[in-house]
Amino acid sequence: MDEPGRDVHNISTDPWESIGLLHAWLDARRPPDGADSLLLRVLKLSEEVGEVAQAVIGAMGRNPRKGVTHSWDDVQAELCDVVITALVALRTMTPDAREVFTAHLERVTARSLGAEGRREAGVAAGSGGAGSADAGSGAAGGAALGS
């Protein structure tokens, strides 16, 4: 649903600019709830993760009452919603969300891949493969990578 006077065809493709715009849009449309704002945005993240699970179950047809209800494109869209929601929550915590995320990503990548792993991942990334998503051995690196 388009807002009057809003040019939806001129929306930024820069993810961080979009996160900032979404953050501002949400802040302008919510009642003043102070610290609860972050809590509610984190809870929204849990809701979005549940929608990923629902889409995977639907794409695999694992609900015997419903059968196949989703596509893998639906799963991809739901995963994108998780990322967007997480970044908006991070932006709610700090105006330096881009820097915080970039620094954390660099730490997780270095810890998980190390020099040898980065070379291997470069080959995998260039081929479009999943690469070493399970290469994390450090506690935080592994947790961030889901292993």
PDB file of N, CA, C and O in Angstrom, residues 41-57 75 78-83 85-86:
ATOM      1  N   ARG A  41      10.999  -4.879  19.115  1.00  0.00           N
ATOM      2  CA  ARG A  41      11.655  -5.163  17.836  1.00  0.00           C
ATOM      3  C   ARG A  41      12.406  -6.489  17.891  1.00  0.00           C
ATOM      4  O   ARG A  41      12.476  -7.204  16.893  1.00  0.00           O
ATOM      5  N   VAL A  42      12.944  -6.843  19.048  1.00  0.00           N
ATOM      6  CA  VAL A  42      13.593  -8.154  19.194  1.00  0.00           C
ATOM      7  C   VAL A  42      12.528  -9.252  19.156  1.00  0.00           C
ATOM      8  O   VAL A  42      12.729 -10.296  18.528  1.00  0.00           O
ATOM      9  N   LEU A  43      11.402  -9.018  19.804  1.00  0.00           N
ATOM     10  CA  LEU A  43      10.313 -10.003  19.738  1.00  0.00           C
ATOM     11  C   LEU A  43       9.807 -10.167  18.310  1.00  0.00           C
ATOM     12  O   LEU A  43       9.472 -11.273  17.880  1.00  0.00           O
ATOM     13  N   LYS A  44       9.764  -9.089  17.554  1.00  0.00           N
ATOM     14  CA  LYS A  44       9.373  -9.153  16.140  1.00  0.00           C
ATOM     15  C   LYS A  44      10.339 -10.053  15.381  1.00  0.00           C
ATOM     16  O   LYS A  44       9.932 -10.800  14.485  1.00  0.00           O
ATOM     17  N   LEU A  45      11.609 -10.018  15.746  1.00  0.00           N
ATOM     18  CA  LEU A  45      12.605 -10.889  15.121  1.00  0.00           C
ATOM     19  C   LEU A  45      12.245 -12.356  15.353  1.00  0.00           C
ATOM     20  O   LEU A  45      12.304 -13.170  14.428  1.00  0.00           O
ATOM     21  N   SER A  46      11.834 -12.695  16.562  1.00  0.00           N
ATOM     22  CA  SER A  46      11.415 -14.074  16.851  1.00  0.00           C
ATOM     23  C   SER A  46      10.215 -14.471  16.005  1.00  0.00           C
ATOM     24  O   SER A  46      10.134 -15.604  15.519  1.00  0.00           O
ATOM     25  N   GLU A  47       9.294 -13.551  15.827  1.00  0.00           N
ATOM     26  CA  GLU A  47       8.131 -13.813  14.976  1.00  0.00           C
ATOM     27  C   GLU A  47       8.571 -14.109  13.538  1.00  0.00           C
ATOM     28  O   GLU A  47       8.082 -15.055  12.900  1.00  0.00           O
ATOM     29  N   GLU A  48       9.499 -13.322  13.034  1.00  0.00           N
ATOM     30  CA  GLU A  48       9.975 -13.515  11.656  1.00  0.00           C
ATOM     31  C   GLU A  48      10.693 -14.854  11.498  1.00  0.00           C
ATOM     32  O   GLU A  48      10.547 -15.524  10.468  1.00  0.00           O
ATOM     33  N   VAL A  49      11.466 -15.259  12.497  1.00  0.00           N
ATOM     34  CA  VAL A  49      12.143 -16.558  12.442  1.00  0.00           C
ATOM     35  C   VAL A  49      11.098 -17.678  12.387  1.00  0.00           C
ATOM     36  O   VAL A  49      11.261 -18.649  11.643  1.00  0.00           O
ATOM     37  N   GLY A  50      10.018 -17.518  13.137  1.00  0.00           N
ATOM     38  CA  GLY A  50       8.931 -18.499  13.081  1.00  0.00           C
ATOM     39  C   GLY A  50       8.313 -18.582  11.695  1.00  0.00           C
ATOM     40  O   GLY A  50       7.924 -19.664  11.235  1.00  0.00           O
ATOM     41  N   GLU A  51       8.245 -17.455  11.003  1.00  0.00           N
ATOM     42  CA  GLU A  51       7.706 -17.456   9.641  1.00  0.00           C
ATOM     43  C   GLU A  51       8.642 -18.171   8.676  1.00  0.00           C
ATOM     44  O   GLU A  51       8.181 -18.805   7.718  1.00  0.00           O
ATOM     45  N   VAL A  52       9.952 -18.112   8.931  1.00  0.00           N
ATOM     46  CA  VAL A  52      10.894 -18.893   8.118  1.00  0.00           C
ATOM     47  C   VAL A  52      10.614 -20.371   8.320  1.00  0.00           C
ATOM     48  O   VAL A  52      10.526 -21.139   7.353  1.00  0.00           O
ATOM     49  N   ALA A  53      10.466 -20.778   9.571  1.00  0.00           N
ATOM     50  CA  ALA A  53      10.185 -22.185   9.863  1.00  0.00           C
ATOM     51  C   ALA A  53       8.897 -22.637   9.191  1.00  0.00           C
ATOM     52  O   ALA A  53       8.836 -23.724   8.592  1.00  0.00           O
ATOM     53  N   GLN A  54       7.873 -21.818   9.268  1.00  0.00           N
ATOM     54  CA  GLN A  54       6.600 -22.143   8.634  1.00  0.00           C
ATOM     55  C   GLN A  54       6.765 -22.291   7.119  1.00  0.00           C
ATOM     56  O   GLN A  54       6.215 -23.212   6.511  1.00  0.00           O
ATOM     57  N   ALA A  55       7.543 -21.407   6.513  1.00  0.00           N
ATOM     58  CA  ALA A  55       7.755 -21.475   5.068  1.00  0.00           C
ATOM     59  C   ALA A  55       8.542 -22.725   4.679  1.00  0.00           C
ATOM     60  O   ALA A  55       8.241 -23.357   3.661  1.00  0.00           O
ATOM     61  N   VAL A  56       9.549 -23.094   5.473  1.00  0.00           N
ATOM     62  CA  VAL A  56      10.321 -24.310   5.183  1.00  0.00           C
ATOM     63  C   VAL A  56       9.420 -25.538   5.280  1.00  0.00           C
ATOM     64  O   VAL A  56       9.421 -26.409   4.397  1.00  0.00           O
ATOM     65  N   ILE A  57       8.638 -25.609   6.345  1.00  0.00           N
ATOM     66  CA  ILE A  57       7.705 -26.737   6.501  1.00  0.00           C
ATOM     67  C   ILE A  57       6.735 -26.775   5.331  1.00  0.00           C
ATOM     68  O   ILE A  57       6.458 -27.844   4.762  1.00  0.00           O
ATOM     69  N   VAL A  75      10.652 -18.997   1.228  1.00  0.00           N
ATOM     70  CA  VAL A  75      11.650 -19.160   2.286  1.00  0.00           C
ATOM     71  C   VAL A  75      12.706 -18.058   2.170  1.00  0.00           C
ATOM     72  O   VAL A  75      13.085 -17.440   3.168  1.00  0.00           O
ATOM     73  N   GLU A  78      11.301 -14.820   3.438  1.00  0.00           N
ATOM     74  CA  GLU A  78      11.191 -14.814   4.902  1.00  0.00           C
ATOM     75  C   GLU A  78      12.561 -14.647   5.547  1.00  0.00           C
ATOM     76  O   GLU A  78      12.700 -13.955   6.559  1.00  0.00           O
ATOM     77  N   LEU A  79      13.596 -15.266   4.974  1.00  0.00           N
ATOM     78  CA  LEU A  79      14.953 -15.064   5.500  1.00  0.00           C
ATOM     79  C   LEU A  79      15.375 -13.604   5.360  1.00  0.00           C
ATOM     80  O   LEU A  79      16.004 -13.038   6.264  1.00  0.00           O
ATOM     81  N   CYS A  80      15.017 -12.988   4.249  1.00  0.00           N
ATOM     82  CA  CYS A  80      15.304 -11.557   4.071  1.00  0.00           C
ATOM     83  C   CYS A  80      14.585 -10.730   5.128  1.00  0.00           C
ATOM     84  O   CYS A  80      15.160  -9.773   5.679  1.00  0.00           O
ATOM     85  N   ASP A  81      13.338 -11.097   5.449  1.00  0.00           N
ATOM     86  CA  ASP A  81      12.602 -10.386   6.495  1.00  0.00           C
ATOM     87  C   ASP A  81      13.317 -10.490   7.845  1.00  0.00           C
ATOM     88  O   ASP A  81      13.349  -9.534   8.618  1.00  0.00           O
ATOM     89  N   VAL A  82      13.908 -11.663   8.128  1.00  0.00           N
ATOM     90  CA  VAL A  82      14.666 -11.837   9.369  1.00  0.00           C
ATOM     91  C   VAL A  82      15.851 -10.879   9.402  1.00  0.00           C
ATOM     92  O   VAL A  82      16.098 -10.203  10.409  1.00  0.00           O
ATOM     93  N   VAL A  83      16.591 -10.820   8.300  1.00  0.00           N
ATOM     94  CA  VAL A  83      17.765  -9.944   8.239  1.00  0.00           C
ATOM     95  C   VAL A  83      17.350  -8.485   8.406  1.00  0.00           C
ATOM     96  O   VAL A  83      17.948  -7.741   9.194  1.00  0.00           O
ATOM     97  N   THR A  85      14.648  -7.247   9.813  1.00  0.00           N
ATOM     98  CA  THR A  85      14.148  -7.024  11.162  1.00  0.00           C
ATOM     99  C   THR A  85      15.297  -6.955  12.163  1.00  0.00           C
ATOM    100  O   THR A  85      15.302  -6.110  13.061  1.00  0.00           O
ATOM    101  N   ALA A  86      16.301  -7.821  11.997  1.00  0.00           N
ATOM    102  CA  ALA A  86      17.464  -7.798  12.889  1.00  0.00           C
ATOM    103  C   ALA A  86      18.237  -6.495  12.741  1.00  0.00           C
ATOM    104  O   ALA A  86      18.672  -5.897  13.737  1.00  0.00           O
TER     105      ALA A  86
END
